[in-house]
Amino acid sequence: MQTIYLDNNATTRTDPDVLAEMLPYLADLYGNPSSMHTFGGQLHKKIEEARAKLADLLKADPSEIIFTSCGTESDNTAIMNALETHPRKRHIITTRVEHPAVLNFSQHLGRKGYRITYLPVNDAGRLDMEMLTRSLDDDTALVTIMFANNETGVVFPIDEIAGLLEGRGILFHTDAVQAVGKLPIDLNTLKVDMLSLSGHKLHAPKGIGALYVRRGGRFYPYIIGGHQEMSRRAGTENVASIIGLGKAAALARGFLTEEAAAVSRLRDRLEAGLLGSCPDVRINGDTKNRLPNTTNISFEYVEGEAILLRLNEYQICASSGSACTSGSLEPSHVLRAMGVPYTAVHGSIRFSLSRFTTGEEIDRVLQVMPGIIRELRQLSPFGRGSLTL
Amino acid sequence: MWEYTDKVKEAFLKPQNVGEIPDADAVGEVGSIVCGDALKLFLKIDKASGKITDAKFQTFGCASAIASSSALTELVKDKTLDEALEISNIDIADYLGGLPDQKMHCSVMGREALEAAIAQYRGQPVRQKEEGRLVCKCFDVTGEKIRKVAVENHLTTVDEITNFTKAGGGCGECRPDIEAILSDLWSVSRVHETPAGPRKLTNLQKIALIQEIIETQVRPSLQADNGDIELIDIEGDKVIVALRGMCTGCLMSDVTIKGIQAKLRELVSAAITVETR
């Protein structure tokens, strides 16, 4: 039985072309790019090529790209940069639905005495723009708002927010980990100061990320040590993965023009099929402003972990916002912020597709899912007729 | 991903005794859809022998909740009610070859459903939630339940209590309360083992502890009033600090310093004195 991988917002398959580009640098070409000798020093050029490819995907200047180890490091670096370069300001604005890389770091700073505003979202996951406007003041150092939500795929109006902040002396960072490679991003016109991305969400390997920092502003490094990355991020470069990310960025450019629409059609087919074949189902989030590859569906009266483990029997991989899968005992903070009823939060399943997803795989999910839901509902004391809430 | 045993997987994929007993003699219902798991247990009881002749369940929950329910119904069959009440949550977990630590609350839910069903059958008042003081508001857990589960399973840490009852696993606000319940519960037996009194600290440990207390317990409350504090030096038991921000020249600063001194005396050493520069 073949694995049907529909959990691409968690991580993606390393594209075989990406891997092929990387392999020499994990084997014979093991030099250190900082070395004086050709053996190591020649790698510096390869890193700059990769930087140019990534800059190309974002319509940025290569000098604006800093390679990091992951999305979380990029996010932490961006937030600390804002605070270090604006030491008198002690206010940060973010949202309730951020990834833990921003949310937990903000809470950490809150405990350190910073003032944090967490913007709410409505039942479709749309941001409260009015509250954003009201929350801005002279003490605000940073607004950090994700580009697209990892759980629901809902895309925030980053362009509009950037417009709102322009000329106010407030830095704007966006965690675009889920958006880069799935949505076209043009940093020539999109006026964000910092943008985080992660390699393994766009078919590069894990352990590589990047932070875009707009030219002209000050920058304070988060990891301090050697002169790498123009002294903006110390530590010997992850050469093979940087080269891999460069290749992945080049491939993503092709994907954005050709295949994004095809992925979106598969996602819509999956969604429509599930809505048609399973009763008491709801789609979570604004379906008009959404990543092309993501759907978040709640199956009422059944619990998400149970659904995932039944799917696992068919080697179908997805994820859930239920409490039992979160590692804590609380269900998804994103769905709760949207006011999704608990009954639906516990039974929420996220399917996230990629350019490797096939129509046959979607058919297979549509074939097994109704049976799984029916069986689990037969087990459940809740549901039609026996609802005892 | 949870590390489930093969028995848990089997009981989840092919659960035994699923469904309702329409003419059940006893029904026990615990949990709620809000908390993420709920179990409804149906028992058929032979009046003459007092034996459980049939048991079925309906469960909303994760794999281990469903597996625990299946195990429970298997365990109670053909037992008298008194024998059935001997079944502990540990027996349910053992029947499944063990449960992950974080999932032990599923076995506790099984035991509770059994108690509730038998209490109903015997016409005993079903224990109301209000009876004990509610400790964990996120998951509706009373102090009474925490004490009971702690004793039955020999739990000594807050994390263990969370694994077994979910209490403290939500907002986390009640974790100090759980800590207090545990120290209250186990102090009787512990007093004899370790004599009370402050731990002897090395100088380095003492400095680290003082730094931590000032950073985590003193600073945030001063900052809330737009003040701040800086630790300047520690010489033996003398702690030298500087007050900053709104604290500078504040008429209450002497009181603040006394308060910090009292806190450090309580938590570090009775010999501590706090001075400003």
XYZ file of C-alpha atoms in Angstrom:
666
model
C 0.000 0.000 0.000
C 1.324 3.421 -0.958
C 1.422 6.265 1.535
C -1.056 9.003 0.683
C 0.553 12.098 2.092
C -1.940 14.897 2.713
C -0.073 16.625 5.542
C 2.036 19.052 3.518
C 1.508 21.976 5.896
C 3.419 19.912 8.458
C 6.246 19.126 6.104
C 6.752 18.249 2.446
C 8.581 15.647 0.474
C 12.051 16.807 -0.529
C 11.801 17.183 -4.284
C 14.070 14.591 -5.969
C 15.665 17.383 -8.041
C 16.421 19.286 -4.827
C 18.027 16.232 -3.286
C 20.109 15.614 -6.396
C 21.497 19.148 -6.233
C 22.385 18.738 -2.574
C 24.096 15.349 -2.598
C 27.561 16.428 -3.810
C 27.738 18.883 -0.903
C 26.985 16.166 1.604
C 29.732 13.988 0.131
C 32.846 15.130 -1.727
C 32.362 18.895 -1.546
C 32.389 19.174 2.218
C 34.454 22.359 2.521
C 33.755 25.390 4.669
C 32.725 28.394 2.553
C 34.712 30.698 4.851
C 38.010 28.968 4.052
C 40.788 30.662 2.084
C 41.482 27.605 -0.087
C 39.522 26.943 -3.248
C 38.177 23.640 -1.936
C 36.090 25.425 0.686
C 35.920 28.927 -0.709
C 34.283 27.862 -3.983
C 31.153 26.971 -2.012
C 30.609 30.611 -1.220
C 29.612 31.159 -4.829
C 27.070 28.311 -4.612
C 25.505 29.900 -1.541
C 25.203 33.224 -3.346
C 23.559 31.473 -6.296
C 21.018 29.925 -3.962
C 20.419 33.302 -2.344
C 19.752 34.829 -5.751
C 17.237 32.082 -6.612
C 15.359 32.563 -3.366
C 15.405 36.353 -3.829
C 14.024 35.811 -7.308
C 11.045 33.856 -5.968
C 10.205 36.718 -3.609
C 11.168 39.545 -5.982
C 13.666 40.705 -3.386
C 17.310 41.692 -3.566
C 19.739 38.864 -2.682
C 21.304 41.066 0.008
C 17.943 41.051 1.789
C 17.999 37.274 2.362
C 19.534 35.783 5.523
C 19.691 31.992 5.753
C 18.650 30.545 9.117
C 18.057 27.066 10.507
C 14.246 27.075 10.398
C 11.070 29.124 10.380
C 11.068 29.435 14.148
C 14.559 30.909 14.188
C 13.535 33.389 11.491
C 10.482 34.435 13.518
C 12.421 34.778 16.782
C 15.171 36.718 15.004
C 12.671 39.109 13.412
C 10.927 39.867 16.702
C 14.177 40.357 18.629
C 15.525 42.550 15.843
C 12.569 44.899 16.223
C 13.082 45.129 19.982
C 16.868 45.519 19.826
C 16.703 48.253 17.206
C 13.897 50.075 19.043
C 14.983 49.727 22.676
C 12.618 52.428 23.955
C 9.511 50.805 22.518
C 7.893 48.023 24.500
C 4.723 47.104 22.605
C 4.202 44.300 20.080
C 1.040 43.573 18.109
C 0.366 40.049 16.879
C -2.660 37.769 16.479
C -4.281 35.005 18.474
C -3.854 32.532 15.641
C -0.092 32.734 15.055
C 2.158 29.711 14.904
C 3.772 28.880 18.293
C 7.069 30.261 16.941
C 5.528 33.736 17.225
C 2.774 33.147 19.787
C 4.852 31.467 22.492
C 7.764 33.829 21.902
C 5.381 36.771 22.345
C 4.037 35.271 25.562
C 7.623 34.836 26.731
C 8.271 38.531 26.042
C 5.029 39.385 27.822
C 6.386 37.710 30.933
C 9.561 39.750 30.521
C 7.535 42.950 30.768
C 6.706 43.757 27.143
C 3.142 44.741 26.300
C 1.615 42.360 23.769
C -1.648 42.879 21.879
C -3.187 39.703 20.475
C -5.621 40.625 17.703
C -8.771 38.502 17.499
C -10.257 36.956 14.367
C -13.896 36.437 13.405
C -15.669 33.135 12.820
C -14.200 32.896 9.322
C -10.703 33.482 10.684
C -10.532 37.031 9.270
C -8.483 39.557 11.179
C -10.047 42.415 13.143
C -8.455 45.244 11.149
C -10.206 47.933 13.152
C -8.664 46.681 16.358
C -5.276 46.653 14.668
C -5.674 50.330 13.814
C -6.815 51.153 17.336
C -3.937 49.247 18.941
C -1.138 51.135 17.203
C 0.609 53.722 19.351
C 3.955 55.472 19.788
C 5.193 52.598 21.938
C 4.610 49.962 19.209
C 7.899 48.494 17.997
C 6.556 45.701 15.841
C 3.489 44.279 14.176
C 3.951 40.573 13.435
C 1.125 38.889 11.556
C 1.248 35.619 9.669
C 0.755 35.570 5.908
C -1.368 32.427 5.862
C -2.587 30.252 8.682
C -1.058 26.793 8.949
C -4.236 25.150 10.282
C -6.971 26.697 8.160
C -5.005 28.121 5.240
C -6.750 31.480 5.703
C -4.691 34.270 4.113
C -4.456 37.620 5.907
C -4.511 40.960 4.010
C -0.779 41.559 4.384
C -0.809 44.204 1.641
C -3.508 46.214 3.403
C -1.737 45.945 6.780
C 1.538 47.054 5.209
C -0.262 50.068 3.773
C -1.708 50.899 7.167
C 1.725 50.833 8.807
C 3.663 52.679 6.125
C 5.469 55.771 7.369
C 4.587 55.183 11.024
C 8.025 53.979 12.098
C 6.643 50.596 13.140
C 8.342 47.480 11.821
C 6.128 44.914 10.090
C 7.077 41.249 10.094
C 5.116 38.438 8.505
C 5.539 34.737 9.137
C 5.114 33.522 5.569
C 6.196 29.944 6.257
C 2.948 28.538 4.823
C 2.646 31.059 1.998
C 6.043 30.990 0.290
C 5.906 28.617 -2.654
C 2.098 28.426 -2.535
C 1.168 32.056 -3.235
C 2.921 34.623 -5.417
C 4.786 37.134 -3.239
C 6.290 40.296 -4.702
C 8.355 42.165 -2.135
C 8.912 45.002 -4.603
C 5.347 46.085 -4.049
C 4.524 44.398 -0.734
C 5.942 46.715 1.919
C 6.845 44.331 4.700
C 10.080 44.890 6.628
C 10.735 41.254 7.478
C 9.408 37.930 6.207
C 10.094 34.423 7.523
C 10.120 31.238 5.488
C 11.025 27.613 5.989
C 12.621 25.252 3.493
C 10.802 22.054 4.354
C 7.403 23.566 3.614
C 8.375 24.019 -0.045
C 10.061 20.729 -0.851
C 13.526 21.568 0.501
C 14.799 19.556 3.481
C 14.231 20.304 7.173
C 16.772 22.400 9.030
C 16.918 25.344 6.646
C 14.968 28.595 6.722
C 15.427 32.195 5.723
C 14.561 35.668 6.898
C 13.998 38.496 4.470
C 15.033 41.876 5.893
C 14.293 44.946 3.785
C 17.323 47.024 2.832
C 17.926 50.323 4.552
C 16.824 49.411 8.052
C 19.052 48.537 10.954
C 19.491 44.904 11.835
C 20.540 43.301 15.076
C 21.596 39.637 14.876
C 19.967 37.009 17.077
C 22.717 34.398 16.844
C 26.017 36.091 17.492
C 29.437 34.751 16.606
C 31.279 34.587 13.296
C 30.936 36.826 10.246
C 28.701 34.495 8.209
C 25.680 35.951 6.407
C 27.363 39.374 6.577
C 27.471 39.077 10.372
C 23.683 38.911 10.486
C 23.501 35.225 11.410
C 26.590 33.549 12.827
C 27.341 29.861 12.442
C 28.891 27.810 9.645
C 26.467 27.691 6.742
C 24.313 24.616 6.144
C 25.752 24.501 2.637
C 23.883 21.538 1.169
C 20.522 22.673 2.538
C 21.033 26.257 1.387
C 21.717 24.931 -2.114
C 18.638 22.746 -1.753
C 16.489 25.711 -0.728
C 17.766 27.644 -3.751
C 16.715 24.806 -6.033
C 13.359 24.457 -4.280
C 12.722 28.179 -4.757
C 13.463 27.890 -8.471
C 11.062 24.934 -8.739
C 8.402 26.822 -6.758
C 8.413 29.613 -9.338
C 7.314 27.087 -11.925
C 4.718 25.653 -9.575
C 3.132 29.029 -8.935
C 2.456 29.629 -12.612
C 1.421 26.125 -13.661
C 0.404 23.756 -10.901
C -1.121 25.842 -8.096
C -4.476 25.876 -9.882
C -4.374 22.090 -10.313
C -3.712 21.570 -6.583
C -6.554 23.918 -5.770
C -8.920 21.910 -8.005
C -7.941 18.668 -6.239
C -8.505 20.305 -2.863
C -11.924 21.555 -3.952
C -12.826 18.089 -5.209
C -11.821 16.545 -1.888
C -13.825 19.142 0.005
C -16.934 18.835 -2.131
C -16.729 15.047 -1.993
C -16.538 14.967 1.794
C -19.328 17.514 2.199
C -21.463 15.398 -0.110
C -20.772 12.009 1.471
C -20.586 12.745 5.224
C -23.413 14.440 7.140
C -22.737 17.005 9.892
C -19.564 18.335 8.359
C -18.331 21.930 8.258
C -15.449 23.714 6.589
C -13.462 25.925 8.960
C -12.181 29.274 7.734
C -12.668 31.823 4.995
C -12.828 29.788 1.801
C -12.459 32.909 -0.357
C -9.032 33.879 0.981
C -7.263 30.598 1.425
C -4.102 28.752 0.447
C -4.745 26.606 -2.632
C -3.645 23.395 -0.905
C -5.384 23.467 2.497
C -8.772 22.433 3.815
C -9.806 22.215 7.440
C -12.936 20.117 7.926
C -14.826 19.328 11.113
C -16.659 16.049 11.515
C -19.108 16.641 14.348
C -19.491 14.145 17.218
C -16.251 12.274 16.530
C -12.783 12.937 17.820
C -9.894 13.877 15.536
C -7.235 11.506 16.838
C -9.565 8.575 16.310
C -10.160 9.685 12.706
C -6.425 10.094 12.069
C -5.598 6.640 13.414
C -8.324 5.052 11.307
C -6.946 6.912 8.263
C -3.502 5.699 9.275
C -4.714 2.135 8.697
C -5.060 3.096 5.024
C -1.683 4.888 5.134
C -3.441 8.221 4.662
C -1.645 11.043 6.468
C -3.481 14.126 7.715
C -3.579 16.120 10.958
C -6.109 17.343 13.508
C -6.757 20.262 15.835
C -8.216 17.993 18.499
C -6.913 18.109 22.054
C -5.685 14.526 21.929
C -3.275 15.300 19.101
C -1.977 18.607 20.370
C 0.483 17.308 22.944
C -1.275 19.480 25.503
C -4.847 18.876 26.577
C -6.164 21.963 24.838
C -7.537 21.747 21.318
C -6.436 24.051 18.494
C -5.940 27.674 19.585
C -6.691 28.746 16.021
C -10.131 27.153 15.804
C -11.006 28.305 19.319
C -10.000 31.875 18.445
C -12.453 31.600 15.529
C -15.190 30.540 17.920
C -15.605 27.129 16.292
C -17.786 25.085 18.692
C -15.861 22.571 20.797
C -17.836 19.747 19.223
C -16.386 20.719 15.861
C -12.888 21.587 17.104
C -12.329 18.105 18.513
C -13.389 16.558 15.226
C -11.350 18.827 12.954
C -9.129 17.334 10.289
C -6.675 19.240 8.109
C -5.815 17.917 4.688
C -2.948 19.774 3.010
C -1.984 18.837 -0.538
C 1.131 19.401 -2.620
C 2.157 19.295 -6.251
C 2.828 15.580 -5.739
C -0.802 14.853 -4.809
C -2.693 12.857 -7.436
C -6.361 12.530 -8.339
C -6.223 8.808 -7.452
C -5.105 9.702 -3.940
C -8.037 12.071 -3.508
C -10.380 9.360 -4.806
C -9.004 6.911 -2.256
C -9.660 9.334 0.629
C -13.184 9.954 -0.630
C -13.696 6.213 -0.798
C -12.658 5.390 2.796
C -13.648 8.509 4.724
C -17.445 8.056 4.872
C -17.025 4.567 6.353
C -14.574 5.771 8.992
C -16.857 8.601 10.063
C -19.927 6.338 10.119
C -18.193 3.732 12.276
C -16.832 6.268 14.746
C -20.226 7.941 15.002
C -21.779 4.594 15.822
C -19.340 4.454 18.728
C -20.176 7.961 19.881
C -22.811 8.809 22.499
C -23.376 12.127 20.727
C -24.924 12.911 17.409
C -28.320 13.022 15.845
C -31.036 11.821 18.166
C -28.801 11.145 21.137
C -27.306 14.572 21.617
C -26.883 15.158 25.330
C -24.908 18.336 25.589
C 2.515 10.258 17.568
C 1.453 8.297 20.614
C 3.163 5.002 21.386
C 0.163 2.712 21.672
C 0.541 -0.978 22.435
C -0.779 -3.533 19.961
C -3.584 -4.284 22.405
C -4.677 -0.635 22.455
C -4.609 -0.542 18.655
C -6.619 -3.720 18.412
C -9.193 -2.570 20.950
C -9.472 0.736 19.077
C -9.777 -0.730 15.600
C -12.068 -3.593 16.654
C -13.718 -2.480 19.885
C -15.833 -5.026 21.765
C -19.339 -4.398 23.167
C -20.132 -1.236 21.255
C -23.618 0.207 21.451
C -26.531 0.782 23.772
C -28.496 -1.637 25.951
C -32.043 -0.258 25.588
C -33.298 -1.932 28.788
C -30.097 -1.446 30.764
C -30.318 -1.819 34.533
C -27.610 0.743 35.067
C -26.136 3.571 33.017
C -23.010 5.530 33.908
C -22.174 8.691 32.016
C -18.951 10.667 32.458
C -17.002 13.318 30.579
C -18.353 15.794 28.065
C -17.915 16.661 24.429
C -16.359 19.976 25.462
C -13.558 18.269 27.368
C -12.785 16.077 24.384
C -13.883 12.729 25.721
C -17.064 11.186 27.084
C -18.144 7.664 27.941
C -21.611 6.182 28.410
C -21.588 2.731 30.001
C -24.626 0.409 29.945
C -24.884 -2.579 32.314
C -27.320 -5.494 32.438
C -27.416 -6.907 35.968
C -28.931 -10.225 37.113
C -30.931 -9.429 40.246
C -30.652 -12.882 41.812
C -26.893 -13.324 41.545
C -25.986 -9.632 41.496
C -23.756 -10.349 38.521
C -23.143 -8.127 35.490
C -24.409 -10.220 32.587
C -23.811 -7.727 29.806
C -21.962 -4.461 29.293
C -21.896 -2.086 26.347
C -20.485 1.362 25.733
C -20.596 4.472 23.594
C -17.506 6.659 23.598
C -16.559 9.985 22.102
C -12.810 10.281 22.272
C -9.405 9.335 21.043
C -8.049 5.855 20.371
C -7.096 5.207 23.996
C -10.504 6.376 25.262
C -12.238 3.926 22.937
C -9.795 1.143 23.795
C -10.197 1.781 27.548
C -13.985 1.599 27.186
C -13.751 -1.673 25.307
C -11.386 -3.063 27.984
C -13.711 -1.932 30.759
C -16.722 -3.743 29.305
C -14.658 -6.919 28.916
C -13.381 -6.695 32.477
C -16.750 -6.210 34.198
C -18.663 -9.027 32.525
C -19.676 -11.924 34.790
C -18.470 -10.077 37.865
C -20.646 -9.232 40.862
C -21.034 -5.525 41.508
C -18.642 -5.676 44.447
C -16.081 -7.517 42.365
C -16.528 -4.998 39.569
C -15.851 -2.121 41.957
C -12.472 -3.706 42.675
C -11.435 -2.908 39.106
C -9.140 0.103 39.202
C -8.018 2.348 36.391
C -4.653 0.580 36.587
C -6.415 -2.741 35.832
C -7.939 -1.166 32.714
C -4.544 0.141 31.582
C -2.882 -3.210 32.364
C -5.518 -5.065 30.350
C -4.385 -2.990 27.359
C -0.700 -3.644 27.979
C -0.316 -0.106 29.371
C -1.244 3.380 28.195
C 1.033 6.329 27.418
C 1.466 8.506 30.544
C -0.439 11.399 28.979
C -3.382 9.097 28.267
C -3.912 7.607 31.717
C -6.941 9.875 32.168
C -8.730 7.609 29.661
C -8.477 4.683 32.085
C -9.628 6.930 34.940
C -12.692 7.853 32.868
C -13.512 4.136 32.537
C -13.307 3.586 36.282
C -15.526 6.654 36.882
C -18.196 5.459 34.478
C -18.289 2.124 36.285
C -18.664 3.826 39.674
C -21.409 6.061 38.315
C -23.348 3.139 36.833
C -23.188 1.038 39.984
C -24.092 4.013 42.193
C -27.136 4.600 39.992
C -28.158 0.941 40.218
C -27.850 0.919 43.973
C -29.815 4.103 44.244
C -26.911 5.907 45.821
C -26.746 9.602 45.137
C -24.612 10.212 42.096
C -21.722 12.269 43.295
C -22.263 15.834 42.242
C -19.450 17.953 40.914
C -20.333 20.677 43.422
C -19.470 18.401 46.276
C -15.768 19.087 46.097
C -14.217 22.460 45.433
C -13.574 22.887 41.709
C -9.808 23.123 41.262
C -9.372 22.865 37.488
C -11.963 25.048 35.774
C -10.855 24.070 32.258
C -11.680 20.387 32.765
C -14.105 20.534 35.701
C -11.900 18.595 38.126
C -12.531 18.826 41.859
C -9.940 18.672 44.621
C -11.663 15.538 45.825
C -11.056 13.755 42.533
C -7.422 14.880 42.460
C -6.844 13.507 45.959
C -8.592 10.233 45.146
C -6.707 9.580 41.907
C -3.427 10.623 43.526
C -3.863 8.131 46.343
C -5.049 5.288 44.097
C -2.172 5.712 41.667
C 0.538 7.044 44.020
C 0.924 10.285 42.107
C 3.282 12.881 43.547
C 3.792 15.496 40.814
C 1.485 17.982 39.106
C 2.352 16.543 35.683
C 1.238 13.108 36.816
C -2.051 14.573 38.042
C -2.515 16.203 34.623
C -1.869 12.899 32.862
C -4.382 11.070 35.005
C -7.144 13.666 35.419
C -6.368 16.398 32.842
C -6.422 18.898 35.729
C -3.867 21.639 35.114
C -3.611 20.769 31.425
C -5.575 23.770 30.161
C -4.742 27.333 31.162
C -2.431 26.034 33.889
C -3.749 28.523 36.442
C -4.591 25.788 38.965
C -1.173 24.154 38.939
C -0.145 25.813 42.243
C -3.420 24.588 43.783
C -2.688 21.024 42.650
C 0.816 21.376 44.050
C -0.697 22.442 47.383
C -3.110 19.490 47.385
C -0.230 17.104 46.731
C 2.067 18.514 49.390
C -0.848 18.479 51.806
C -1.684 14.909 50.853
C 1.795 13.448 51.031
C 3.366 15.631 53.715
C 2.201 13.308 56.490
C 4.311 10.453 55.238
C 7.160 12.650 54.090
C 7.808 14.544 57.286
C 9.390 11.460 58.751
C 11.625 10.893 55.774
C 13.167 14.326 55.329
C 13.547 16.837 58.120
C 12.024 20.211 57.330
C 14.123 23.337 57.001
C 15.745 25.279 54.185
C 18.119 23.430 51.947
C 21.803 24.246 52.344
C 22.860 26.081 49.188
C 26.305 26.657 47.736
C 27.159 30.303 47.012
C 26.637 29.774 43.296
C 23.246 28.138 43.829
C 22.242 30.939 46.150
C 23.180 33.628 43.628
C 21.326 31.807 40.873
C 18.233 31.381 43.036
C 18.203 35.056 44.053
C 18.567 36.099 40.405
C 15.726 33.837 39.402
C 13.381 35.081 42.118
C 14.073 38.725 41.276
C 13.658 38.048 37.553
C 10.488 35.976 37.744
C 8.685 37.105 40.895
C 9.825 40.639 41.705
C 10.456 42.332 38.371
C 7.118 41.604 36.689
C 5.118 43.171 39.535
C 7.333 46.267 39.629
C 7.133 46.583 35.844
C 3.375 46.411 36.072
C 3.615 49.729 37.970
C 6.103 51.105 35.429
C 9.001 50.488 37.789
C 11.949 48.164 37.512
C 14.722 46.603 39.536
C 18.327 45.750 38.825
C 20.391 43.294 40.805
C 23.742 44.987 41.410
C 25.671 42.540 43.576
C 25.454 39.793 46.159
C 27.982 39.825 48.992
C 27.419 36.848 51.243
C 23.877 37.339 52.531
C 23.744 40.991 51.499
C 21.769 41.575 48.298
C 22.341 44.966 46.682
C 19.752 46.195 44.213
C 18.849 49.402 42.388
C 15.272 50.483 41.795
C 14.567 51.998 38.391
C 11.789 53.706 36.477
C 8.853 54.885 38.554
C 10.366 53.189 41.603
C 13.127 55.823 41.686
C 12.295 58.244 44.465
C 8.981 56.544 45.113
C 7.826 57.119 48.690
C 6.987 53.458 48.951
C 10.434 52.232 47.909
C 11.393 51.298 51.486
C 8.310 49.123 51.687
C 9.165 47.566 48.334
C 12.676 46.715 49.535
C 11.297 45.196 52.756
C 8.893 43.110 50.692
C 11.682 41.816 48.477
C 13.743 41.018 51.573
C 10.863 39.067 53.108
C 10.419 37.071 49.909
C 14.121 36.217 49.682
C 14.236 35.309 53.381
C 11.339 32.949 52.865
C 12.638 31.338 49.693
C 16.427 31.483 50.043
C 17.742 32.035 53.548
C 16.564 33.756 56.721
C 19.868 35.637 56.903
C 19.305 37.659 53.712
C 19.318 41.444 53.874
C 18.381 43.650 50.933
C 19.910 47.105 50.451
C 19.712 49.728 47.758
C 22.679 51.448 46.321
